[in-house]
Short mmCIF file of C-alpha atoms and ligand atoms in Angstrom, two decimals:
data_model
loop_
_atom_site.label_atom_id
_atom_site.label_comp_id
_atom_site.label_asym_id
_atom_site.label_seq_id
_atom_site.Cartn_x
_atom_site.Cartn_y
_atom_site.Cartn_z
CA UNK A 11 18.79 -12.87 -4.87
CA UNK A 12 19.74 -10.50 -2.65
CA UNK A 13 17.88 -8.07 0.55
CA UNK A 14 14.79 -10.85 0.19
CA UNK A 15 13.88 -12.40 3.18
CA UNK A 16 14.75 -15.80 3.76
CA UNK A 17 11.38 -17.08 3.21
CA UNK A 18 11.38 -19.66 -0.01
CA UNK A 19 8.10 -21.45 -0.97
CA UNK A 20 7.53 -24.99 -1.34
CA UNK A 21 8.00 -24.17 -5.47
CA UNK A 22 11.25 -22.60 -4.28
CA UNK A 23 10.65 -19.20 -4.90
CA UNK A 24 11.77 -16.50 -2.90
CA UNK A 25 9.26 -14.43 -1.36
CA UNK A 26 9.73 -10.47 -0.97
CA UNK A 27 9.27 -9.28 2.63
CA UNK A 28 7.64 -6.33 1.31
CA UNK A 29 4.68 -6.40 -1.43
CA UNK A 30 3.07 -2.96 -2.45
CA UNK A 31 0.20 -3.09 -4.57
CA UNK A 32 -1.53 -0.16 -6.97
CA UNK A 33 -5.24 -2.00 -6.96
CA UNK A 34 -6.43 -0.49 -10.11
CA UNK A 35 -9.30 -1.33 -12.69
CA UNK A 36 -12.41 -1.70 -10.84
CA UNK A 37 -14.06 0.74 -12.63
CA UNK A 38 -13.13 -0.84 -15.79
CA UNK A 39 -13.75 -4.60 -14.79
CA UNK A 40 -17.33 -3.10 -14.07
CA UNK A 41 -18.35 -1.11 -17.02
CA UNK A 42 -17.45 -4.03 -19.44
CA UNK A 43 -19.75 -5.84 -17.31
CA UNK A 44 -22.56 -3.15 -17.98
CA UNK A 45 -22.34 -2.58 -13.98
CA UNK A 46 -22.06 0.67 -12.03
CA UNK A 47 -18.57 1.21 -11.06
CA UNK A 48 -19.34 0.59 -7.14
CA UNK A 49 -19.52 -2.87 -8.23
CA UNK A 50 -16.33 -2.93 -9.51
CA UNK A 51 -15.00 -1.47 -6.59
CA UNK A 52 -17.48 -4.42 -4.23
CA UNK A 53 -15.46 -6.92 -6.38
CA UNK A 54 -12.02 -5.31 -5.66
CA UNK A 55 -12.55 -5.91 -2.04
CA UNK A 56 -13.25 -9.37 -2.28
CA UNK A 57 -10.05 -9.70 -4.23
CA UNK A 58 -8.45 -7.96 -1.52
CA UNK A 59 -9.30 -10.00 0.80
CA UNK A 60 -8.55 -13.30 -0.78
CA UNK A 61 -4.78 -11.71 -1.20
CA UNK A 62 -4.26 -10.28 2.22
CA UNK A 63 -4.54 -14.39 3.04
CA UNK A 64 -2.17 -15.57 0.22
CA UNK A 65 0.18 -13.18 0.95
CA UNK A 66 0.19 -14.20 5.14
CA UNK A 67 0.24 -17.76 3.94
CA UNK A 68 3.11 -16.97 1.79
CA UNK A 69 5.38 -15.40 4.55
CA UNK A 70 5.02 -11.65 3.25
CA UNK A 71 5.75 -9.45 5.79
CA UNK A 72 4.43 -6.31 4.89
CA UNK A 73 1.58 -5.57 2.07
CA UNK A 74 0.35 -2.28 1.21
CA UNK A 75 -2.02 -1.78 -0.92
CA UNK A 76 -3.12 1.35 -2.26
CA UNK A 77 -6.91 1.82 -1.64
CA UNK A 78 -7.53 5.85 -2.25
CA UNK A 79 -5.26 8.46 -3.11
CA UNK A 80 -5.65 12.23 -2.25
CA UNK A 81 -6.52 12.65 -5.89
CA UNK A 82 -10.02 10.11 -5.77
CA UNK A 83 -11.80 12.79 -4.20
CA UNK A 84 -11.88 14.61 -7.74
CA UNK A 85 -14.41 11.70 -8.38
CA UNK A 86 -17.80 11.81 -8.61
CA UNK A 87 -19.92 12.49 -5.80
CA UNK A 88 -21.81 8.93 -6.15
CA UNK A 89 -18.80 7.57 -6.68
CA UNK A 90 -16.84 8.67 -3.65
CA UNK A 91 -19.76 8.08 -1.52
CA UNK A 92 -19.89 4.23 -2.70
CA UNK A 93 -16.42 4.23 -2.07
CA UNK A 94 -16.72 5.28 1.67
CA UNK A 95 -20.03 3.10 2.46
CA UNK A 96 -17.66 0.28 0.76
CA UNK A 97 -14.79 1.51 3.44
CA UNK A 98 -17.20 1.36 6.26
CA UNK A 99 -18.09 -2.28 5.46
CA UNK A 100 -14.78 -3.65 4.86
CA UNK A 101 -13.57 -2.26 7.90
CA UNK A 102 -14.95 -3.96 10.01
CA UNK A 103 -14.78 -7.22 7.90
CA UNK A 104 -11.03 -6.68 7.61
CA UNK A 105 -10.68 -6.96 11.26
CA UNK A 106 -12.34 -10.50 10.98
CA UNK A 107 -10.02 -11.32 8.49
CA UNK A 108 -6.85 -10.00 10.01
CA UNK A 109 -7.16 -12.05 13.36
CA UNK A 110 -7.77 -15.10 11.15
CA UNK A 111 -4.27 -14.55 9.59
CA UNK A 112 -2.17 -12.90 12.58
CA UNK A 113 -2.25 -10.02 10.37
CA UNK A 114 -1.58 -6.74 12.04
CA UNK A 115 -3.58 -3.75 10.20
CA UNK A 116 -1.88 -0.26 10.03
CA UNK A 117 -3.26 2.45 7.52
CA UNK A 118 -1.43 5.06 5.96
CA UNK A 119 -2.57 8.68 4.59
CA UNK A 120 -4.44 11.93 5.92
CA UNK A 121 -7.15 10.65 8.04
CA UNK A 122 -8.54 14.10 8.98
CA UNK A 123 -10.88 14.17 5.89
CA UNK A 124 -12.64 11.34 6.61
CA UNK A 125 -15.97 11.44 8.37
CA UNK A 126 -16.14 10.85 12.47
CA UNK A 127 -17.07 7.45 12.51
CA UNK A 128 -14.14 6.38 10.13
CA UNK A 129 -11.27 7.84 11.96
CA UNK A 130 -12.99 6.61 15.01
CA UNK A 131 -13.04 3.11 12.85
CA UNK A 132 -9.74 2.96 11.80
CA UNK A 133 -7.92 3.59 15.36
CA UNK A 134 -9.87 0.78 16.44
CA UNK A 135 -8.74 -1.59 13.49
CA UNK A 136 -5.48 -0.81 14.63
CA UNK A 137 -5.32 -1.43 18.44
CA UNK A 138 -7.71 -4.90 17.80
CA UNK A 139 -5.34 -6.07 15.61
CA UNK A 140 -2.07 -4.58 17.60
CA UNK A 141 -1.16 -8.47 19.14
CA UNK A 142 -1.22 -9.85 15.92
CA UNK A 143 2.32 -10.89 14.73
CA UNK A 144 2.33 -12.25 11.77
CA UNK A 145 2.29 -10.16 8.46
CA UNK A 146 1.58 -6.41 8.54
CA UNK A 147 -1.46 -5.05 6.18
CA UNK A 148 -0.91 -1.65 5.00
CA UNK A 149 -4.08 0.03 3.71
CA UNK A 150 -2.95 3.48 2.19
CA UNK A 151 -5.96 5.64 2.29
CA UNK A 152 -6.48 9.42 1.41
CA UNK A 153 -2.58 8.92 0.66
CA UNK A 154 -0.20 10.36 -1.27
CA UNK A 155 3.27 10.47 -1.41
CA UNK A 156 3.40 14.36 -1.82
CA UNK A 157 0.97 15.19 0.84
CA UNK A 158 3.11 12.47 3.14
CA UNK A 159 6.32 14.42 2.46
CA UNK A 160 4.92 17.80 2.99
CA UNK A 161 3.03 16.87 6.48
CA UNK A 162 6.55 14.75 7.36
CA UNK A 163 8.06 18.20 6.53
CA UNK A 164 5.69 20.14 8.86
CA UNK A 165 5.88 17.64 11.73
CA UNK A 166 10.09 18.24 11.61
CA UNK A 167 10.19 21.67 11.29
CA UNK A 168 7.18 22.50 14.25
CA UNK A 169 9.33 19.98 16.51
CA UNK A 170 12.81 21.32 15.33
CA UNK A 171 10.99 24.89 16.28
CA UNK A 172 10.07 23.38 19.41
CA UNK A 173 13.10 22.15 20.62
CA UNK A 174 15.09 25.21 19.89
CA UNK A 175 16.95 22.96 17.57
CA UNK A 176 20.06 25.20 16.12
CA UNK A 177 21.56 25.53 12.22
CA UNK A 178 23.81 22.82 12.69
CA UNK A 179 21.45 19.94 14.25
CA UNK A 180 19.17 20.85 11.20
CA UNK A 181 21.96 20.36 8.92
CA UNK A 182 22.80 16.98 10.57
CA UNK A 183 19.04 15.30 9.49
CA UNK A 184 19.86 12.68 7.40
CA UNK A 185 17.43 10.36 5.00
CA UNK A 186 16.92 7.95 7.90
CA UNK A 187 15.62 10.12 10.49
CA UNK A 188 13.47 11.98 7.91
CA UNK A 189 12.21 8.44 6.61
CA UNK A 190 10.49 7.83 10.61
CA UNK A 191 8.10 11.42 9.82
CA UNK A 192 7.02 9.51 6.90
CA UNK A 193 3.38 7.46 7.71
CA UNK A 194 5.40 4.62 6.80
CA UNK A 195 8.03 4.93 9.72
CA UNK A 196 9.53 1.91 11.04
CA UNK A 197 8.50 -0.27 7.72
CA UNK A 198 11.26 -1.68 5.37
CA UNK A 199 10.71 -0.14 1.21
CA UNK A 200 8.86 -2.11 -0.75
CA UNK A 201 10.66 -4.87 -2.43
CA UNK A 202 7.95 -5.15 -5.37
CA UNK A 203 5.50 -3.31 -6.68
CA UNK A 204 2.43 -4.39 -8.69
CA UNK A 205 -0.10 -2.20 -10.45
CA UNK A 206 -2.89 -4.44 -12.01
CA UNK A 207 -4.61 -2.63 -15.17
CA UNK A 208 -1.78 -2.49 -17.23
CA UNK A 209 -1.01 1.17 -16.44
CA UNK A 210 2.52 2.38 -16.45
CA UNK A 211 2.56 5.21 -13.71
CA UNK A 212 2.97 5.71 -10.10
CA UNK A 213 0.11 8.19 -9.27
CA UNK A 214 1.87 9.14 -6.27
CA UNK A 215 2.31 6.45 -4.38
CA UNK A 216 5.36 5.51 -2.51
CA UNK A 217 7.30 8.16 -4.09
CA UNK A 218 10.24 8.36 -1.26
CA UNK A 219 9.87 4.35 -0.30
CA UNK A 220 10.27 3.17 -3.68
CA UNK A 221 13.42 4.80 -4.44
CA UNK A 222 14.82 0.99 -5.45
CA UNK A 223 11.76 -1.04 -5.62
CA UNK A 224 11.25 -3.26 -8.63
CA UNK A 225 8.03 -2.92 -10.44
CA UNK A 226 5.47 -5.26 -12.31
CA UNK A 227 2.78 -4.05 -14.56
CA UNK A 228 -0.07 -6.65 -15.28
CA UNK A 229 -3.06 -5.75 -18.14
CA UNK A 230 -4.93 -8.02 -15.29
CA UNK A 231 -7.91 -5.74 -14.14
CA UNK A 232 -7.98 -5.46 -9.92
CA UNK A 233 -11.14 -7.30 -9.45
CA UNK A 234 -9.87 -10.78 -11.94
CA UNK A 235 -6.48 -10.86 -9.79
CA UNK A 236 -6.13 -13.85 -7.73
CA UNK A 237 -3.13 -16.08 -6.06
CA UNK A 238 -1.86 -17.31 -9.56
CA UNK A 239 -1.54 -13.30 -11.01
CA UNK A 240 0.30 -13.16 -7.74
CA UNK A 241 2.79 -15.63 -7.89
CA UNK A 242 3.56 -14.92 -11.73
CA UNK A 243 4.42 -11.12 -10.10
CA UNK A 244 6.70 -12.82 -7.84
CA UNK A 245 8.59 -15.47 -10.00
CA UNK A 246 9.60 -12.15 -12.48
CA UNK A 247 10.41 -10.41 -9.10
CA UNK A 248 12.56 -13.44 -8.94
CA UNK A 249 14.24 -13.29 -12.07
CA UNK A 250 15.32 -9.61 -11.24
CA UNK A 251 19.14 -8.54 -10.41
CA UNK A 252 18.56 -5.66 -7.91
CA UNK A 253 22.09 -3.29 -7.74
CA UNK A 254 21.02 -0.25 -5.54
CA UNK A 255 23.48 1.54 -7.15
CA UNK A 256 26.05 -0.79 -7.39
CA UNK A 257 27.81 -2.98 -10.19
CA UNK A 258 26.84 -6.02 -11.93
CA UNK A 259 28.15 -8.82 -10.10
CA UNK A 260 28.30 -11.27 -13.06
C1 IPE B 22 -9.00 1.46 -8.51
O1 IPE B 22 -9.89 1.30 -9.57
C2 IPE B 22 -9.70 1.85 -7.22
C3 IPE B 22 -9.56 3.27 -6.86
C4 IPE B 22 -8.76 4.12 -7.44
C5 IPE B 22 -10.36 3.75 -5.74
P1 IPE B 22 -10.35 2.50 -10.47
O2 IPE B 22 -11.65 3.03 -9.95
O3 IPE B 22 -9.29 3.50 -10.66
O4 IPE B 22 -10.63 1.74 -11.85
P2 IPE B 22 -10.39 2.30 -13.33
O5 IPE B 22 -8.97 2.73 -13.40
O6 IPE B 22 -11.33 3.45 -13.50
O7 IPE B 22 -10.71 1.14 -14.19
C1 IPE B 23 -4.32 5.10 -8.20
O1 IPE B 23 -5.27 4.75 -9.15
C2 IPE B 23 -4.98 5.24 -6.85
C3 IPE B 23 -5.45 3.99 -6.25
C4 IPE B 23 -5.25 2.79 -6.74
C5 IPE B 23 -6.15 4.10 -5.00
P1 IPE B 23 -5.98 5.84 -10.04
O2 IPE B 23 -6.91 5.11 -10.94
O3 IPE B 23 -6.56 6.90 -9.21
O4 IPE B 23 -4.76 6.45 -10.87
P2 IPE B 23 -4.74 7.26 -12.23
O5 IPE B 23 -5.72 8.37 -12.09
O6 IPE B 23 -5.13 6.31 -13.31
O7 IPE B 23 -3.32 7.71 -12.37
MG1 MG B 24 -7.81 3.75 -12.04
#
């Protein structure tokens, strides 16, 4: 296996450096239940914290996991609202859990529509959790890979306005550079991507990141996935031949 980090498990698997997840079925797990979707969505951070751990104890180096997308707020009103009291808890619980792993929290998305308190919330997430140095835990929220290329867009242009930047130094930007306006600057792509639920669709995450990333689809509903879901993602990851492009080496 190739671009994989050098991290092999005790079952000899190699383990991706960079796990992206599309949490999905909550709403699902909890209406076959007969419960109110919030529950679903209670359960789904449980889950989500059980595999934050798994994946720092595995050596993953970056998960992010897709928690809202720009698109949720065409939800109900109830249901956004439980979503946000749900954010509120977690975040400070995922603080607790983060500096029991070494795991360094970063979120991704358009923070300005959140309420006060939350922005407030998730700048200090961040800098409590800035020392850590073990894995880093992505949390894309209000994201979307459109709205992150179009505000990466803006930030360019106002600085190339800026900086009197001329024709020709415009013409020079190349994928890299444009790749640190992205939320995501700095991070490596995703190796692997899972989306629990069974659905086959990217609903605009990762759009520009993903370019090369292999995916997994699991029927698996968000809330039921646990460490052994998560290894059976990984051991097909395993069996993949990734080419970027190139030619079959056999
Ligand atoms: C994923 O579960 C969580 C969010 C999108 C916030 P869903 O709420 O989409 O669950 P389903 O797809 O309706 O089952
Ligand atoms: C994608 O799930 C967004 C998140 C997981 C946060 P959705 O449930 O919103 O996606 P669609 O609507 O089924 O494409
Ligand atoms: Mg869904």
């Amino acid at each position: 296996m190739e671009n994989v980090n050098d991290i092999i498990d005790n079952e000899g698997r190699s383990i991706p450096d960079h796990i992206a997840i599309i949490l999905d079925g909550n709403g699902r797990w909890a209406q076959r239940r007969g419960l109110p979707r919030a529950m679903g969505h209670k359960q789904g951070c449980e889950t989500l914290e059980t595999i934050i751990g798994d994946c720092a104890k595995l050596g993953v180096k970056y998960l992010t996991v897709y928690g809202f997308s720009t698109e949720n707020w065409k939800r109900s009103e109830e249901e956004v609202g439980a979503l946000m009291k749900l954010f509120r808890f977690y975040m400070v619980k995922l603080v607790k859990v983060a500096n029991e792993h070494n795991v360094r929290l970063r979120m991704i998305g358009e923070k300005s529509r959140f309420a006060p308190d939350i922005q407030e919330g998730i700048t200090r997430l961040e800098n409590e959790t800035r020392d850590n140095t073990g894995m880093t835990f992505v949390f894309a929220v209000n994201y979307g890979s459109r709205d992150e290329i179009v505000r990466a867009i803006r930030k360019y242009t106002i600085e190339a306005l800026k900086s009197g930047k001329s024709e020709e130094e415009i013409e020079a930007l190349t994928e890299q550079e444009f790749a640190g306006y992205l939320d995501t600057a700095g991070m490596p792509d995703p190796d692997l991507v899972i989306r629990t639920s069974g659905e086959f669709r990217i609903s605009n995450y990762l759009l520009w990141q993903s370019a090369y990333t292999e995916y997994y689809i699991t029927p698996v509903l968000w809330p039921d996935f646990n460490k052994a879901e998560l290894l059976k993602a990984i051991d097909d990851f395993n069996g993949r031949e990734r080419r970027f492009g190139g030619r079959l080496k056999k």
